[in-house]
C-alpha cells in the first residue's frame, strides 16, 4: 500500500513535472538570436524561417472577413501570416479598447497552424495617417499634422508632437499588454511591424512651427555622439552626406549636413526614428517581441525626398534610424522593384537581419533570398490573391518548408548557395567544395520559355543631396518562369539540390580527378523531417558522365534531389 502510494506520489510528481514542462506558458517568447553573422528569429526555442505572406491591409479588421483565408494559407504551405491591426478599430474611443477582431484572427490562425506578425497601423501607413482613430483625426489642434512649405496641412501626424507620440504609445502598449495576456501560452504572434512605410510625403521635411524650431536648433547630441562613435562603420551614404558639409561635430542640421534635401531628410529620419523608438519601447515594456520597420523604397521617377516618404528607413537613412531607434531590431525593405537581390543586399549591411515583409510572389526570389542572401522572412503582399493550393508560389513554399531545417542550419557557413537563371541568359556556375555546379535553362529541355525582355535598368535617379548607391531598376510585367535552385553541401561529396526549371552540369576542381559524375541520385521529399525516396535516378533521368558531363535536371515543378558525386580521371 505504502509502496503504491509512494509510486502514485512519484507518478503525480512526474505528471506535474511533465505538465509544467508542457505548460504553454513555458514556451520561450519569440526573439532574435545571432548565430555567426546571421540573426535568426527563434520561435518555440528553434530558428524559424518565415515562409510568409502579407494579407491585404484591412483583411483582419473583422474576424469573419479573414476567416476563409487561413485554411488557404495553410494549404499553400505558409507558416506565417502578416496582418494589419488598425489603431482606429482597436481604440474607437479614447482609452477604450476592442481587440475582438485580433482575438478571433489569432484563434483561427492557430487552428490553421499559422504564426502571425502584427502590423501596427498606428500613426502612419504608407506615409499618411489614415489609420488613427476618429478622435485623433478630428482633433488636429491637439494632435498636430505636418505642414509643407506653404503652411498647408498634410494628412500626416507630425513626428514633432509629444501628444501624437504618447497617444500612439499608449494604444500600442495596450495592444502588447493584450497580446501578452492572450498569447503567452501559444506564442502565435512572433513579431511586430511598427507602423508602415513611414516618411513625409509632399515635402522634404515637416515645416510646422515645432519642426521649424527644432530644425533651426542644434543636431541632438545623441545623434552626433552616435555618428562620431560609429564613424568607422557608418554607411558610405551617411559618410558622404556628413563629409560634404565638412564633417562638423556640432551645429544646426544645415551646418552639419549641408543646406538642401539631404539635411531635411536626415532631420525627418531622426524624428521618425525617435518617435517610433518611444512607441516601440512602450510596447516592449509590456511584451518584448522583436520589432521591425518597413521601407517604401526610392522609385526610379523620384526626384527628391518627399516624392518618396522622406526620412523613412530607406537604405541610405539606416544610420539615422540605428542612432534614433535602438529599440527597433530590423530595418526591412518592401521590394517591388525588379533589382530584388541588389536591394536586399543593401538591407543586409552592418549586421541588419534580412526580413522581406512585402514583395511580389516570385518563387525564384524566395529561393534566392533564403539560400543566398540569408533572409529570414519572405512575404509576398496580398497573399490571399496569390496562393491557391496549386499556385507556383505554394509549390515553391512546399519545397522550402521541407528544406527549412537544412537552410537554417547552413545559412552563412559557406555550404549553401542559390542561383536564379533568367530565360535567354547564359549559365551560372556555383562552386561548393571540389565540385562546380553549372546551371542553365533549356539545355536538354527543348526551347526555353518565350521571353520578351522589358526595359532595362535605368540609371540611379539624381535625388538632390541624397547619395544613392544603388541603381534603381524599373518595374516590369511579371516575369515568365525562371530557373532557380538552392544547393546545400552536407559532406565532401554529398549535396541537396532543390529548385525548378534547370539543367545542371557538374565538374570537379581536382587536377588529379577532373571528371565529376553521379554516384547516386534520389528524388523525394521530406515527410515530418525524414527523407523519403520517391525514385532512384540514373540513365534517362540524368545525364551521363564522361564527355557528356554528368547532369541533373530540376523540372518545372519544384523538387528536391539528394545527390552523391564522385570524381575520376
Ligand atoms: C505597400 C504598403 O506597405 C502595403 O500596405 C500596401 O498598401 C501595398 N503597398 C499596396 O501595393
Coordinates of C-alpha atoms and ligand atoms in Angstrom, one line a residue, residues 54-57 119 121 125-126 193 196-197 294 296 334 336 358 381, ligand 1:
X54 CA 1.0 39.7 -46.0
X55 CA -2.8 39.9 -46.1
X56 CA -4.5 42.9 -47.7
X57 CA -4.5 45.9 -45.4
X119 CA 1.4 45.2 -38.5
X121 CA -1.1 50.6 -38.4
X125 CA 0.5 53.8 -43.0
X126 CA 2.2 54.4 -46.4
X193 CA 5.9 45.6 -37.6
X196 CA 4.0 51.0 -42.1
X197 CA 6.2 52.6 -44.8
X294 CA 9.4 48.5 -43.4
X296 CA 8.8 52.4 -49.1
X334 CA 9.4 46.3 -49.3
X336 CA 8.5 45.5 -55.6
X358 CA 6.5 42.9 -48.7
X381 CA 1.9 41.2 -50.4
Ligands
LIG1 C1 2.8 49.0 -49.7 C2 2.1 49.0 -48.4 O1 3.1 48.9 -47.4 C3 1.1 48.0 -48.3 O2 0.4 48.1 -47.0 C4 0.1 48.1 -49.4 O3 -0.5 49.3 -49.3 C5 0.8 47.9 -50.7 N1 1.9 48.9 -50.8 C6 -0.1 48.0 -51.9 O4 0.6 47.8 -53.1

